[in-house]
PDB file of C-alpha atoms in Angstrom:
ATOM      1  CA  UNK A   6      25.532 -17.113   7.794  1.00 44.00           C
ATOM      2  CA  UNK A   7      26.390 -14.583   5.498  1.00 49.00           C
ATOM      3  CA  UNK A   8      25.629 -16.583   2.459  1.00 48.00           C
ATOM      4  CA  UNK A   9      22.291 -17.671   4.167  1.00 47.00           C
ATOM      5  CA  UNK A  10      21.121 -14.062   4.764  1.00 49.00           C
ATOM      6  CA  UNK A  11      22.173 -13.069   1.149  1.00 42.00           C
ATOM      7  CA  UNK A  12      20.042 -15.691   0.043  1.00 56.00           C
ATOM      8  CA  UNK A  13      16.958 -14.958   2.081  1.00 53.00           C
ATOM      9  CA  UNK A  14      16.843 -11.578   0.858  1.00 50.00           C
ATOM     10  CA  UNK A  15      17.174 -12.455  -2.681  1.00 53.00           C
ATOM     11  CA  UNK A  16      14.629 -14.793  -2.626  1.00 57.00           C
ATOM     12  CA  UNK A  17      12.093 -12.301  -1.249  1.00 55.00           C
ATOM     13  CA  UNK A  18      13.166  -9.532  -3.229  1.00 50.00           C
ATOM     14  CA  UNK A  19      15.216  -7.501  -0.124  1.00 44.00           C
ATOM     15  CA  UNK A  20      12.764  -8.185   2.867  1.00 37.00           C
ATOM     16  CA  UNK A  21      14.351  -6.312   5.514  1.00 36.00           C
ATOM     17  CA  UNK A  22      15.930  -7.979   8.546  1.00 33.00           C
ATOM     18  CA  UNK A  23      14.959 -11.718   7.582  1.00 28.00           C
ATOM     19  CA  UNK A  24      17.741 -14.007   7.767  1.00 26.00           C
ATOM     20  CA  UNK A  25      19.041 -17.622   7.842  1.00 31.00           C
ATOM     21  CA  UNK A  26      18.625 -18.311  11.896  1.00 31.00           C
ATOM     22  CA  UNK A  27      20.274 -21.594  13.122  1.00 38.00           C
ATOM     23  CA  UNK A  28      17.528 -24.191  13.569  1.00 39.00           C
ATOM     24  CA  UNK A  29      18.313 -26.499  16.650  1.00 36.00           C
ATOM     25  CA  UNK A  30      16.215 -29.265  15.420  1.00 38.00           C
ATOM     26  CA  UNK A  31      17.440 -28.891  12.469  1.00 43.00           C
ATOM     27  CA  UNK A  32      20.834 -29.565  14.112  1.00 43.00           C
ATOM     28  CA  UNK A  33      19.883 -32.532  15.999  1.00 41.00           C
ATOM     29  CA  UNK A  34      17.974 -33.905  12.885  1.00 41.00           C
ATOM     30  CA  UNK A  35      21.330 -33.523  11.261  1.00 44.00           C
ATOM     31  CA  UNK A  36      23.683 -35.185  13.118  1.00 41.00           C
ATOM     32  CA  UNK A  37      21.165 -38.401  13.495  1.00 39.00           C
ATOM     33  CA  UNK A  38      21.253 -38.461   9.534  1.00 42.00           C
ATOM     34  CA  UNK A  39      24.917 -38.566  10.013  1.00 42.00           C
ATOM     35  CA  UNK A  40      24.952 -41.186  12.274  1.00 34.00           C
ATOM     36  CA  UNK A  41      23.099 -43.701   9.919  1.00 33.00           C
ATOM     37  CA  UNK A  42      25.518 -42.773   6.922  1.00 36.00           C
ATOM     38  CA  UNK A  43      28.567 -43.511   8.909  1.00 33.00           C
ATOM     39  CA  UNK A  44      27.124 -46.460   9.893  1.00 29.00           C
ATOM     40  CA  UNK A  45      26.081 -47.848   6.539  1.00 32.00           C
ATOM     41  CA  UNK A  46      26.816 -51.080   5.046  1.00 33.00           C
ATOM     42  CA  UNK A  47      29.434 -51.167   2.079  1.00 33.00           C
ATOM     43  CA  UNK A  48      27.285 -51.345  -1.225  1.00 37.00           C
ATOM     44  CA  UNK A  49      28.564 -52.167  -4.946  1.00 37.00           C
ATOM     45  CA  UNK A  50      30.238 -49.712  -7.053  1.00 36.00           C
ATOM     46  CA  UNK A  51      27.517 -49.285 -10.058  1.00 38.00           C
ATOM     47  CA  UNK A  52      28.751 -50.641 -13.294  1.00 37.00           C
ATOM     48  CA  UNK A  53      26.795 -48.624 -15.405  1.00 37.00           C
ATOM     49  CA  UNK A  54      27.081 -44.793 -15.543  1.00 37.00           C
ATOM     50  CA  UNK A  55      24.870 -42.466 -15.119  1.00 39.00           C
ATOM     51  CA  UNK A  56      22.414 -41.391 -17.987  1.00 36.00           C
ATOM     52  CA  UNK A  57      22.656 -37.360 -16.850  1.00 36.00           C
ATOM     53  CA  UNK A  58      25.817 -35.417 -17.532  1.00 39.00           C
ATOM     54  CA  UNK A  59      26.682 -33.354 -14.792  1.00 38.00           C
ATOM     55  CA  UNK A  60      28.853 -30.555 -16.060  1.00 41.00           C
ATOM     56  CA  UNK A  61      26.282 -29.885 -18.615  1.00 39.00           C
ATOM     57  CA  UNK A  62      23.725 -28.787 -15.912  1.00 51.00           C
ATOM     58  CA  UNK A  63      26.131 -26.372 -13.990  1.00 52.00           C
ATOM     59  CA  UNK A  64      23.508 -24.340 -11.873  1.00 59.00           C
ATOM     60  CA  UNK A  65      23.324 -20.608 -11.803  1.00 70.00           C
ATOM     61  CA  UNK A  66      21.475 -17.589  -9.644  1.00 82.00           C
ATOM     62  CA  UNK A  67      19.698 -18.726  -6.994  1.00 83.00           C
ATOM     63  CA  UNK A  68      19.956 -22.625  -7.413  1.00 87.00           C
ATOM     64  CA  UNK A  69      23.439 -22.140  -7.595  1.00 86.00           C
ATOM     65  CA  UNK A  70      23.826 -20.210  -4.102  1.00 87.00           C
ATOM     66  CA  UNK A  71      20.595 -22.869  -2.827  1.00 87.00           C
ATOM     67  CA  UNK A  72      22.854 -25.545  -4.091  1.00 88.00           C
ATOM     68  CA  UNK A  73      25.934 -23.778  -2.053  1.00 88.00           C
ATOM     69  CA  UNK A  74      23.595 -23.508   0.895  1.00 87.00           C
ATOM     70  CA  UNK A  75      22.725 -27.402   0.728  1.00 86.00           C
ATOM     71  CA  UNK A  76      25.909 -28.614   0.240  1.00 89.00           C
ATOM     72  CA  UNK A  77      27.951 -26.550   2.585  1.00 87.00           C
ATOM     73  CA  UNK A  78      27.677 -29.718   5.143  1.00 88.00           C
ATOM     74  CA  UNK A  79      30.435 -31.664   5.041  1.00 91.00           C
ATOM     75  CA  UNK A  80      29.698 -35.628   3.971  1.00 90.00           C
ATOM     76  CA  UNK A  81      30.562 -38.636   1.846  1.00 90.00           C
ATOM     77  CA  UNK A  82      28.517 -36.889  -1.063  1.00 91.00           C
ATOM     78  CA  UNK A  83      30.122 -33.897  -0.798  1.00 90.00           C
ATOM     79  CA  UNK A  84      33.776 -35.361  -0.543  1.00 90.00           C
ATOM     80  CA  UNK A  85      32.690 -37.151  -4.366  1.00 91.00           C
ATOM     81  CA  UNK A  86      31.381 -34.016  -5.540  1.00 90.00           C
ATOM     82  CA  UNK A  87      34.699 -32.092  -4.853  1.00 91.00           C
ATOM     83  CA  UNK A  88      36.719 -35.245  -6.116  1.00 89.00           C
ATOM     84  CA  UNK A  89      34.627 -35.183  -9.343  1.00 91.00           C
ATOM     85  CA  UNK A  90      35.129 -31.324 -10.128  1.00 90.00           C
ATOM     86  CA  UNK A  91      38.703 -31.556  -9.389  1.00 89.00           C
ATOM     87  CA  UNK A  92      38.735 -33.646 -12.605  1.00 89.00           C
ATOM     88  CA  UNK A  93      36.297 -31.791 -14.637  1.00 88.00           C
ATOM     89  CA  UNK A  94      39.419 -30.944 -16.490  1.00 89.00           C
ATOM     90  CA  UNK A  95      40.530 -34.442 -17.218  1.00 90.00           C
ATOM     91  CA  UNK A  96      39.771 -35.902 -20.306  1.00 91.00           C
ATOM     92  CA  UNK A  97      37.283 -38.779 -19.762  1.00 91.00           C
ATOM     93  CA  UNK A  98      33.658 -39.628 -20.033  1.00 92.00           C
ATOM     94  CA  UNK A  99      31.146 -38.948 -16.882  1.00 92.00           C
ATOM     95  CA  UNK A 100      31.580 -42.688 -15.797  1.00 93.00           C
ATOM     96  CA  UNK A 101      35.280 -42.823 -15.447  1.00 93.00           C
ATOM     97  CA  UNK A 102      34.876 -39.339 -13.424  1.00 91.00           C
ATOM     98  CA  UNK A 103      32.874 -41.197 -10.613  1.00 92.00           C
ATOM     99  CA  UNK A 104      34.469 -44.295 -10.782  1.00 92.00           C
ATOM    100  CA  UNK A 105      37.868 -42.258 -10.401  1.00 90.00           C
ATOM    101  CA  UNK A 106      36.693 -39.836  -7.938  1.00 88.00           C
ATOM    102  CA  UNK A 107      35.316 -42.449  -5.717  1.00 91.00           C
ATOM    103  CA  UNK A 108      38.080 -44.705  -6.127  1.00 91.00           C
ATOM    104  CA  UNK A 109      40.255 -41.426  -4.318  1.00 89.00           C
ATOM    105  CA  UNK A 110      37.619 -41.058  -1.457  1.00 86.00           C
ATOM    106  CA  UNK A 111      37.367 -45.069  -0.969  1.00 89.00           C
ATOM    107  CA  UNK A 112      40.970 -45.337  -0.665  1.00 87.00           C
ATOM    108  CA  UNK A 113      41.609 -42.036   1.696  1.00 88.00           C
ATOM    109  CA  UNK A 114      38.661 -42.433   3.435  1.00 88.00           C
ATOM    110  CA  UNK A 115      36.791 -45.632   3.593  1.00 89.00           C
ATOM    111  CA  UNK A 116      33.391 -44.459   1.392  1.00 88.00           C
ATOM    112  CA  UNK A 117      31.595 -46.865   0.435  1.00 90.00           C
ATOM    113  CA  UNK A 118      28.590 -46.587  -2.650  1.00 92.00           C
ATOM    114  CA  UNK A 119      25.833 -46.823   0.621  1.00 92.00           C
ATOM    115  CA  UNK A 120      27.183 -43.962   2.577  1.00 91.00           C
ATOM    116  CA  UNK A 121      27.573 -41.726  -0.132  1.00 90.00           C
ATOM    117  CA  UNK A 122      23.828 -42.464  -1.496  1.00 91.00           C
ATOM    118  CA  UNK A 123      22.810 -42.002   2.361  1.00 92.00           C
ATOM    119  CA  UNK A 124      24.873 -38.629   2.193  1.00 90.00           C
ATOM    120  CA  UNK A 125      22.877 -37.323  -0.584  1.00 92.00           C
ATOM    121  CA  UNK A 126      19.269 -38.091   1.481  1.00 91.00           C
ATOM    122  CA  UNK A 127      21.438 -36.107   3.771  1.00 91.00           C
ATOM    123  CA  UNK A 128      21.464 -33.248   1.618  1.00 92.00           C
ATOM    124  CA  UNK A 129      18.113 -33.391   0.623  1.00 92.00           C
ATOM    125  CA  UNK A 130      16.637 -33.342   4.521  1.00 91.00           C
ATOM    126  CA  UNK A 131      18.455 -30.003   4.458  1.00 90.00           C
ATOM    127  CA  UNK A 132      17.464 -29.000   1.380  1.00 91.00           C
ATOM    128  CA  UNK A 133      13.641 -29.892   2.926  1.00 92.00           C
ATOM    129  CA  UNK A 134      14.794 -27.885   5.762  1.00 89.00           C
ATOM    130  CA  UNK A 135      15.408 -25.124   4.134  1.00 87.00           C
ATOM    131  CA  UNK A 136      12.671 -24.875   2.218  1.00 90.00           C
ATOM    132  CA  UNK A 137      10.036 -25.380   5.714  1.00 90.00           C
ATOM    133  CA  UNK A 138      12.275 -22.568   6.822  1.00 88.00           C
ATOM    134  CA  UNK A 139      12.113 -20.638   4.088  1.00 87.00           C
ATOM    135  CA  UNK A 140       8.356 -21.327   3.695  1.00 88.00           C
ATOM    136  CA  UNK A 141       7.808 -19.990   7.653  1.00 87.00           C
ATOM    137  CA  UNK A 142      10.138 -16.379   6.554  1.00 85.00           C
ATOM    138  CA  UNK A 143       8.129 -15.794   3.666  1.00 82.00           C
ATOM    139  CA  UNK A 144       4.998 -16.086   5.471  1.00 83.00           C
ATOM    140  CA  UNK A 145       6.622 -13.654   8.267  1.00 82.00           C
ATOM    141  CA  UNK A 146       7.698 -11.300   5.384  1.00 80.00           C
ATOM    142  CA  UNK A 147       4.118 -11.216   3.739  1.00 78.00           C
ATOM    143  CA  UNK A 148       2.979 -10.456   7.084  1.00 77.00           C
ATOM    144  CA  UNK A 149       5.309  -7.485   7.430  1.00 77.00           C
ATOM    145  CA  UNK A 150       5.695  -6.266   4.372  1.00 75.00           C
ATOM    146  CA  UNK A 151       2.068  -6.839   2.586  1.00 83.00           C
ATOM    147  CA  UNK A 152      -0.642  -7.732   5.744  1.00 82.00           C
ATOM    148  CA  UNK A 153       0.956  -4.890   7.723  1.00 81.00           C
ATOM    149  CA  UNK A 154       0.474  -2.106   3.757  1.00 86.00           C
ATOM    150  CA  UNK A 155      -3.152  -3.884   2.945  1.00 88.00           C
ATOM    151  CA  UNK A 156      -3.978  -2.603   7.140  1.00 88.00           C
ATOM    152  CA  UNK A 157      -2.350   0.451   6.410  1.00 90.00           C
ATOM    153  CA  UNK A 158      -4.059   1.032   3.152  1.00 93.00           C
ATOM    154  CA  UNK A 159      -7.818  -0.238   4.040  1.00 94.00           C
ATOM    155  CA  UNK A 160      -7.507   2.375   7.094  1.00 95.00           C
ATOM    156  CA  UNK A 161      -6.321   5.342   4.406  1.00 96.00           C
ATOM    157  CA  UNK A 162      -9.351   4.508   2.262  1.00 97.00           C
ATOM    158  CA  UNK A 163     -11.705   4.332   5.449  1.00 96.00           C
ATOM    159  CA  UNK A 164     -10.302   7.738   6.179  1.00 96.00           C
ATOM    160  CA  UNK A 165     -10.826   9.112   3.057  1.00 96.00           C
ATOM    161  CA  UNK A 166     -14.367   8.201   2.595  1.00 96.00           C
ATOM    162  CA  UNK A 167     -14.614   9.574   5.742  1.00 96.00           C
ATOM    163  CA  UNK A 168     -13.256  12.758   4.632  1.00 96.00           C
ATOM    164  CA  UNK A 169     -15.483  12.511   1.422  1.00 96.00           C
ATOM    165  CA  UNK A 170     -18.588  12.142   4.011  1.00 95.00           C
ATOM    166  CA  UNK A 171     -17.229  14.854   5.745  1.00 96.00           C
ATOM    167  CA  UNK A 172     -16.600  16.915   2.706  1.00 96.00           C
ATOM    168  CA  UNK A 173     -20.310  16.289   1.310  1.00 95.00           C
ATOM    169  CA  UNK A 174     -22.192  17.531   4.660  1.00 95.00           C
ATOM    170  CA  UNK A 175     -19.940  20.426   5.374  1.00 94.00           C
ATOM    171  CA  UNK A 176     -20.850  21.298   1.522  1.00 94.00           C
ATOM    172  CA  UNK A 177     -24.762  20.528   2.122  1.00 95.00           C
ATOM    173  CA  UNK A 178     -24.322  22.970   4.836  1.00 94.00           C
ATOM    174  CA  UNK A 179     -22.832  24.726   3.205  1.00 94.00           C
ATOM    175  CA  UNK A 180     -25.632  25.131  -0.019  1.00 94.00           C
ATOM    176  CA  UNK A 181     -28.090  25.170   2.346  1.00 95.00           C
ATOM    177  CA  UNK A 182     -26.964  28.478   4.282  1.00 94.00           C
ATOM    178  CA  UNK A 183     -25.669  30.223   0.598  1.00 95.00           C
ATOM    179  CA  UNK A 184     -29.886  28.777   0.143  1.00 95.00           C
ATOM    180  CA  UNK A 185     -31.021  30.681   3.032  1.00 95.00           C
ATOM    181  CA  UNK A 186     -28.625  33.774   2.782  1.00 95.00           C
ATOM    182  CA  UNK A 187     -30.076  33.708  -1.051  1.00 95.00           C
ATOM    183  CA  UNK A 188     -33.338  33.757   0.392  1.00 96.00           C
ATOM    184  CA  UNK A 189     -32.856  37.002   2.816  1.00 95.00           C
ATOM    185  CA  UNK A 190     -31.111  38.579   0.043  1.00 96.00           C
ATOM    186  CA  UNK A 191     -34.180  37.736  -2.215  1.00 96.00           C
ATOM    187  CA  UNK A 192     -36.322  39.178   0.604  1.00 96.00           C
ATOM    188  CA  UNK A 193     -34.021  42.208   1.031  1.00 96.00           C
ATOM    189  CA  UNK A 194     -34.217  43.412  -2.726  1.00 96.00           C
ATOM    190  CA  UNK A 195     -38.094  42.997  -2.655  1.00 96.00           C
ATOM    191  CA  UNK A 196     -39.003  44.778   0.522  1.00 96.00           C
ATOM    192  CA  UNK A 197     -35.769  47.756  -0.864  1.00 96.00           C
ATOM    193  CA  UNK A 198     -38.686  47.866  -3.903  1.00 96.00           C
ATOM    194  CA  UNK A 199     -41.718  48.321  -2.017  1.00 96.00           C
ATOM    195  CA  UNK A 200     -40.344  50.858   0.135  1.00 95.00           C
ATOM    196  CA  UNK A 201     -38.878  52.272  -3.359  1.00 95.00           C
ATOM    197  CA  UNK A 202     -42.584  51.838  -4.332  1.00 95.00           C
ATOM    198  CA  UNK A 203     -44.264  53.092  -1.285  1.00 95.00           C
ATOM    199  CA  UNK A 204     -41.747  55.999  -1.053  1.00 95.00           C
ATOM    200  CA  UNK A 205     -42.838  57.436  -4.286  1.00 95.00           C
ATOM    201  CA  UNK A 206     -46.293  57.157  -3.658  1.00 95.00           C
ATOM    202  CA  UNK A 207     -45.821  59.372  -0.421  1.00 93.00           C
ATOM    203  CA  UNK A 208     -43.607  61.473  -2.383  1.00 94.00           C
ATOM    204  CA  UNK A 209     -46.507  61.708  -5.083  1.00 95.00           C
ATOM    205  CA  UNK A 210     -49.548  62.070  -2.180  1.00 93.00           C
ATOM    206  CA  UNK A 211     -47.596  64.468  -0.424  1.00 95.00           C
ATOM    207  CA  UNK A 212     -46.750  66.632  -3.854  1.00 94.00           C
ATOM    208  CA  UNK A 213     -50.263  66.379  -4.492  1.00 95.00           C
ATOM    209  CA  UNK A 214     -51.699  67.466  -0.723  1.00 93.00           C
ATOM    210  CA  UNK A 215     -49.198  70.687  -1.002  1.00 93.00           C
ATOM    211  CA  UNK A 216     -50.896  71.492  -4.583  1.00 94.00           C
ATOM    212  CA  UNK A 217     -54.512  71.279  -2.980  1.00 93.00           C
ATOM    213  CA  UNK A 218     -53.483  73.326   0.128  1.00 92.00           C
ATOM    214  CA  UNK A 219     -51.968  76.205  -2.215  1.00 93.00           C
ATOM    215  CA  UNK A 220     -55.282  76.227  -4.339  1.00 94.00           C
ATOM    216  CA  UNK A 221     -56.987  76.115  -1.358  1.00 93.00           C
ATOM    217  CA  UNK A 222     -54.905  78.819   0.476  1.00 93.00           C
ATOM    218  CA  UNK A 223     -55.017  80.887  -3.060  1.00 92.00           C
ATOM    219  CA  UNK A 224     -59.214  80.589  -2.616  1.00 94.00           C
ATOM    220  CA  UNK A 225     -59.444  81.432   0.527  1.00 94.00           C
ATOM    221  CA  UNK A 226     -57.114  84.224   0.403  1.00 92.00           C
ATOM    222  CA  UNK A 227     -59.154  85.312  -2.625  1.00 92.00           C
ATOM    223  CA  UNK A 228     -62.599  85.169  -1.346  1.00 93.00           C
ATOM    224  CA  UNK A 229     -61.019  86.949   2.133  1.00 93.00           C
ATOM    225  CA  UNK A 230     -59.789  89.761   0.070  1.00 91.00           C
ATOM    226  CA  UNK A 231     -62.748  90.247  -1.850  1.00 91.00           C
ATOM    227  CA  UNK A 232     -64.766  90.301   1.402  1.00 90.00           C
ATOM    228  CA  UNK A 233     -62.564  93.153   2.646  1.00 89.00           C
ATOM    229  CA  UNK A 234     -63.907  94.964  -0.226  1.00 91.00           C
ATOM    230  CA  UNK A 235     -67.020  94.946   0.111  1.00 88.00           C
ATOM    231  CA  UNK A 236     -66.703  95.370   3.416  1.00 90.00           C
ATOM    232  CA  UNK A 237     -65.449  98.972   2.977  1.00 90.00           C
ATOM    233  CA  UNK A 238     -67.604  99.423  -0.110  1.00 90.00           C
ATOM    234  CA  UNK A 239     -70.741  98.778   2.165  1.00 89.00           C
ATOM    235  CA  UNK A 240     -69.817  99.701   5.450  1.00 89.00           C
ATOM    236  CA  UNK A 241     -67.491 103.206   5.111  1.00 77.00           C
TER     237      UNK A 241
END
């Protein structure tokens, strides 16, 4: 399970919490599989050897742990495959490794050719397996981990140009009040220079009435005084 989980996360790049779960009709699928290998009719040992070299094409990374994954059921392939590595060390050519290995696993436990090449199909319904499940995680991860951030992130950009709508009214309002306060102020100053204006013309008027009124006074005080004169001039 381990190995399955390790895999899983590898293969989409540490998804949190998504892991290898036990598949019971997966299980069922695999033991009728089973059935028809152990069942098989003996076939022919091929004569000729196969044209691929095996050891050459040692997997690595994650085909080696898929590989791992695949193979960890026990059948007549897998008995071969463990025959043939334990003679990887022999010296002999790729043909003479099957033919030995299978030779050991026919004689201990009663392979035959058919049951191993049904083992293999074996292999490769889990491999298919695998993969469906594999194919139904990823789609669960991109729905966690990307649906879930593209939500998240069309919602922060509806905010923000929400904020920026926000942002561009409170800043017409703004204008237009600094507009209107201009616009008093503007008012202010003008009517502060009339009354500067009009002030100085009182000031000017009034200067002006006070002069009159003293040359006034002084010629009425002057033809008073001179009437006093010839008042007692005339009448004493």
């Amino acid at each position: 399970m381990n190995e399955k989980s390790s895999l899983a996360q590898r293969l989409l790049h540490g998804v949190k919490d998504l892991v290898w779960q036990d598949d019971p009709v997966r299980q069922q699928a695999e033991q009728e599989q089973d059935a028809v290998a152990v069942v098989a009719n003996p076939g022919p040992v091929p004569s000729s050897a196969p044209t691929a070299e095996v050891r050459t094409a040692v997997p690595a990374g994650m085909t080696a742990e898929l590989l791992n994954l695949v193979m960890s059921r026990p059948t007549a392939y897998s008995a071969l495959s463990e025959a043939i590595t334990a003679l990887a060390d022999i010296p002999m050519d790729e043909a003479m490794r099957y033919r030995s290995a299978f030779a050991v696993l026919k004689q201990t436990q009663q392979r035959t050719v058919e049951q191993i090449a049904q083992a293999i199909d074996v292999h490769l319904g889990l491999l298919e397996a695998e993969h469906t499940r594999f194919a139904a995680q990823s789609q669960n991860a991109e729905q966690e981990g990307i649906t879930a951030r593209v939500t998240e992130m069309a919602a922060l950009n509806a905010s923000v140009e929400e904020t920026n709508r926000q942002i561009a009214a409170v800043r017409a309002e703004c204008e237009s009040r600094i507009r209107k306060m201009q616009d008093d102020m503007t008012n202010k100053q003008q009517r502060s220079r009339d009354l500067a204006r009009e002030t100085e013309e009182k000031k000017q008027a009034i200067a002006q009435t006070k002069r009159n009124f003293e040359t006034a006074m002084d010629s009425v005080k002057a033809r008073l005084a001179g009437e006093k004169n010839k008042v007692q001039m005339y009448l004493c």
